[in-house]
Structure formats: C-alpha cells, structure tokens
Amino acid sequence: MTAEPLLQIRELKTYFHTERGRVSPVDGVSLEVGKGEIVGIVGESGCGKSATAQSVLRLFDEKRLASYEGEIRYGERDLLRLTPKQMRSVRGNEISMIFQDPLSSLNPVHTIGDQIVETLRLHQSIGRREAAKKAVELLRLTGIPAPERRAREYPHQLSGGMRQRVMIAIALACQPQLLIADEPTTALDVTIQAQILELIQDLNRRLGMSVMLITHDLGVVAETCSRVVVMYLGQVVESGSVRDLFRKPLHPYTIGLMRSVPRLDGDRQRELPAVPGSVPPLHQIPSGCRFAPRCPYADDKCRSSQPELAALPGTDTQVRCWHAGRIAGWEAAQ
Ligand SMILES: Nc1ncnc2c1ncn2[C@@H]1O[C@H](COP(=O)(O)OP(=O)(O)OP(=O)(O)O)[C@@H](O)[C@H]1O
Ligand SMILES: [Mg+2]
C-alpha cells in the first residue's frame, strides 16, 4: 500500500452470542484504509461486509449480542480498547457511516435542515444561526439544488437520490477523516447511483477524506476505488489494487464474481449468478477452505485444511487459496 494507513484492522473477530450458539460473522479480517484512499469491500450477501463495517464503529450491542477480538488501529488508538464514551466521540467526530436505506435513517418529523443542524451542534459548539448556514452549505456541497429551500423540507418530500445526498451531508457534518459507506447506492436507480458515486469521489479528492465503500457490485469498485478487499464467509479471500485484481483475479471466488459483472452493453437483468451454490449460514461453516464446496479447483487438501491469507511476492495482492500460485501461472498445473 502506498498511502499512509489511517485504519488498520488486524485479525478482527466479531462474535454474536445467539440462541443457537456463538457465530462469527467476521472471522479474522485484516485490512487497511490509507489516508485519502477509497477502498472497496465486495462479496455476496451474507459475507460479513456490513458486520465488518459495523464492528469498526462498534455498533453492535456489547451487552447482549456481540464481542470482539483483534485490533482496530485508528491513528494511535485501538478502537476495541476505547470506552463507550470515547467511542461516541470517534463516531461523531472522526468516522461517519452512511447506510443503505436513507429513509429509515432520517427522522420523518424533522426538516432536513434541522437534522443537519442538530448533528452539527452535537459535535461543535456553534449557535443555531451559524449551524443553519452551515447546513445549507453542506447541502450545497452534496449537489442539492436550491439548498435553502430543501433545508425546510421533510424527508418524504425528497427523492431517494436527494435523501442519500442528505445522509451524506449529515455524515460530512463532523468533517470525518473516514467515511464508511455501506451500499450507499443500492436502493437508487442507475443514473442517480452514478451521481452519488461521483459525489463520493469528488469529496474524497477535495477533502482528502478516506472512504470504505461496501458494495456487491464490482463495476462500482472498478469505477470508484483504488484498492479492493473481497470477502467470503467472514474472511478476506483476496485483496489488492483494483488494477491488479481486475487484470488477474487469483482467488476462484473473485474469478467467479468477475464473471457476474454485467456486460457493458447494459442490461442488468442478464447478470448471471456466476458462482454456483450459495453462501452457507454461519453455523454451517465448511471445514478446510470455506469456499471449497463451491469451488471448481477444490481438491482433498482444500476440503481438509484452511489456507492462510498470503502475500504474493512483489505485489500488493494477498490471496487465501492453496491453488493461487497455479492460477497465477507460477506453478505448473499438476
Ligand atoms: N444481529 C445479528 N444476529 C445474528 N446474525 C447476524 C446479525 N446480523 C447479521 N448476522 C449474520 O451475519 C452474517 C453477515 O451479515 P452481513 O450483514 O455482514 O452481510 P453482508 O455481507 O453485509 O450482506 P449484504 O450484502 O446482504 O448486506 C450473515 O450470516 C448474517 O445472517
Ligand atoms: Mg450488508
């Protein structure tokens, strides 16, 4: 990685203590987000993308549901060692998150402007009038037309794309160093999706804000990110620069995901489920390599012993596969 690291997750394990026993939606995840960098996290539904993001901000109920192991280095601190009070300050001032469904995260009974003002005043000691002015500026920054008028409107008066811009404005209110965007465009149509992604890129360039962008869409990653982390069943199976990964994916899961990227001639209906089978539930984790039951390369070794995530010499790529060397063309096929 070339950028100086801002967030370094090391061997993160998140446990959910459920009625059916203990499960790990995040099981030994290590990844980094550099300063000013946009890193994509991809994987099918249920792979633990959101759980990883929510663990960074420690959003799970630590009294009843979740516990964590490992390290989440953010600057000098390990977020897993902070008190709840210190964590609230990180959430409000340093790391912001935007969620998939903007309507459920906005308060229907308050105007857009008031909600941004409230966030601003929670984190900065400024007066109401100054905060109101800033709120309008933030709405303008996110490309909302007529922001003075929009500030007086309620969430239901805005389109999905506008609401997502409002969510981004709220997330930016504290001038975060890191924005975690969990599927920020999934609920939007394709044109609006492209606009929101452009907005995120623009904010990244202008404000130097780092972004962790969660998506199941590799097309989005190709257009927006510099690095990408591929997750399968709570683990990282491959990570590297977008350029390398798209040129030569090495993990069979990544190769499968790539095949499901819709053609550029457009029709998303034709998107193929390129990886046969489905992600098993957390209490039925296969032994050996977790991907083996769905993998065309799997052999006895894959089914009995789990590969580590290993760096590929001379590259930024890391891959968790017994056959990566062969797939890369470095070892003769047996
Ligand atoms: N509160 C919870 N209690 C128990 N299990 C949960 C809870 N939240 C998530 N899970 C499980 O954790 C696993 C990872 O879920 P997660 O939401 O992180 O997946 P994801 O990669 O974000 O998927 P999607 O693309 O659908 O958003 C899943 O098996 C899910 O069922
Ligand atoms: Mg999710």
mmCIF file with all atom_site columns, C-alpha atoms in Angstrom, residues 3 11 19 32-34 36 47 50 61 64 76 99 109 135 146 159 163 168 191 195 208 212 245 249 253-254 293 324:
data_model
loop_
_atom_site.group_PDB
_atom_site.id
_atom_site.type_symbol
_atom_site.label_atom_id
_atom_site.label_alt_id
_atom_site.label_comp_id
_atom_site.label_asym_id
_atom_site.label_entity_id
_atom_site.label_seq_id
_atom_site.pdbx_PDB_ins_code
_atom_site.Cartn_x
_atom_site.Cartn_y
_atom_site.Cartn_z
_atom_site.occupancy
_atom_site.B_iso_or_equiv
_atom_site.pdbx_formal_charge
_atom_site.auth_seq_id
_atom_site.auth_comp_id
_atom_site.auth_asym_id
_atom_site.auth_atom_id
_atom_site.pdbx_PDB_model_num
ATOM 1  C CA . ALA A 1 3   ? -0.830  5.745   1.208   1.00 0.00 ? 3   ALA A CA 1
ATOM 2  C CA . GLU A 1 11  ? -7.331  -10.235 12.788  1.00 0.00 ? 11  GLU A CA 1
ATOM 3  C CA . GLU A 1 19  ? -29.621 -18.713 20.944  1.00 0.00 ? 19  GLU A CA 1
ATOM 4  C CA . GLU A 1 32  ? -6.229  -1.283  5.720   1.00 0.00 ? 32  GLU A CA 1
ATOM 5  C CA . VAL A 1 33  ? -7.596  2.009   4.536   1.00 0.00 ? 33  VAL A CA 1
ATOM 6  C CA . GLY A 1 34  ? -4.953  4.590   3.722   1.00 0.00 ? 34  GLY A CA 1
ATOM 7  C CA . GLY A 1 36  ? -7.191  9.792   1.211   1.00 0.00 ? 36  GLY A CA 1
ATOM 8  C CA . CYS A 1 47  ? -20.340 -12.446 3.596   1.00 0.00 ? 47  CYS A CA 1
ATOM 9  C CA . SER A 1 50  ? -21.800 -4.817  6.925   1.00 0.00 ? 50  SER A CA 1
ATOM 10 C CA . ASP A 1 61  ? -24.877 -4.311  21.374  1.00 0.00 ? 61  ASP A CA 1
ATOM 11 C CA . ARG A 1 64  ? -26.455 -8.686  24.784  1.00 0.00 ? 64  ARG A CA 1
ATOM 12 C CA . GLU A 1 76  ? -2.596  5.899   17.604  1.00 0.00 ? 76  GLU A CA 1
ATOM 13 C CA . PHE A 1 99  ? -26.368 3.202   5.387   1.00 0.00 ? 99  PHE A CA 1
ATOM 14 C CA . VAL A 1 109 ? -40.895 14.560  11.726  1.00 0.00 ? 109 VAL A CA 1
ATOM 15 C CA . ALA A 1 135 ? -26.318 23.046  6.988   1.00 0.00 ? 135 ALA A CA 1
ATOM 16 C CA . ALA A 1 146 ? -31.900 25.135  -4.123  1.00 0.00 ? 146 ALA A CA 1
ATOM 17 C CA . SER A 1 159 ? -36.460 11.644  -3.931  1.00 0.00 ? 159 SER A CA 1
ATOM 18 C CA . ARG A 1 163 ? -32.249 11.691  0.568   1.00 0.00 ? 163 ARG A CA 1
ATOM 19 C CA . ILE A 1 168 ? -24.006 12.218  3.052   1.00 0.00 ? 168 ILE A CA 1
ATOM 20 C CA . THR A 1 191 ? -28.213 7.281   -13.141 1.00 0.00 ? 191 THR A CA 1
ATOM 21 C CA . GLN A 1 195 ? -24.110 10.655  -9.438  1.00 0.00 ? 195 GLN A CA 1
ATOM 22 C CA . GLY A 1 208 ? -8.917  14.160  1.256   1.00 0.00 ? 208 GLY A CA 1
ATOM 23 C CA . MET A 1 212 ? -14.520 2.424   2.900   1.00 0.00 ? 212 MET A CA 1
ATOM 24 C CA . LEU A 1 245 ? -7.300  -7.600  -9.265  1.00 0.00 ? 245 LEU A CA 1
ATOM 25 C CA . PRO A 1 249 ? -8.059  -12.164 -10.187 1.00 0.00 ? 249 PRO A CA 1
ATOM 26 C CA . TYR A 1 253 ? -14.283 -16.715 -5.726  1.00 0.00 ? 253 TYR A CA 1
ATOM 27 C CA . THR A 1 254 ? -13.067 -13.414 -7.170  1.00 0.00 ? 254 THR A CA 1
ATOM 28 C CA . PRO A 1 293 ? -17.830 -26.673 -1.615  1.00 0.00 ? 293 PRO A CA 1
ATOM 29 C CA . ALA A 1 324 ? -3.218  -19.290 -6.106  1.00 0.00 ? 324 ALA A CA 1
#
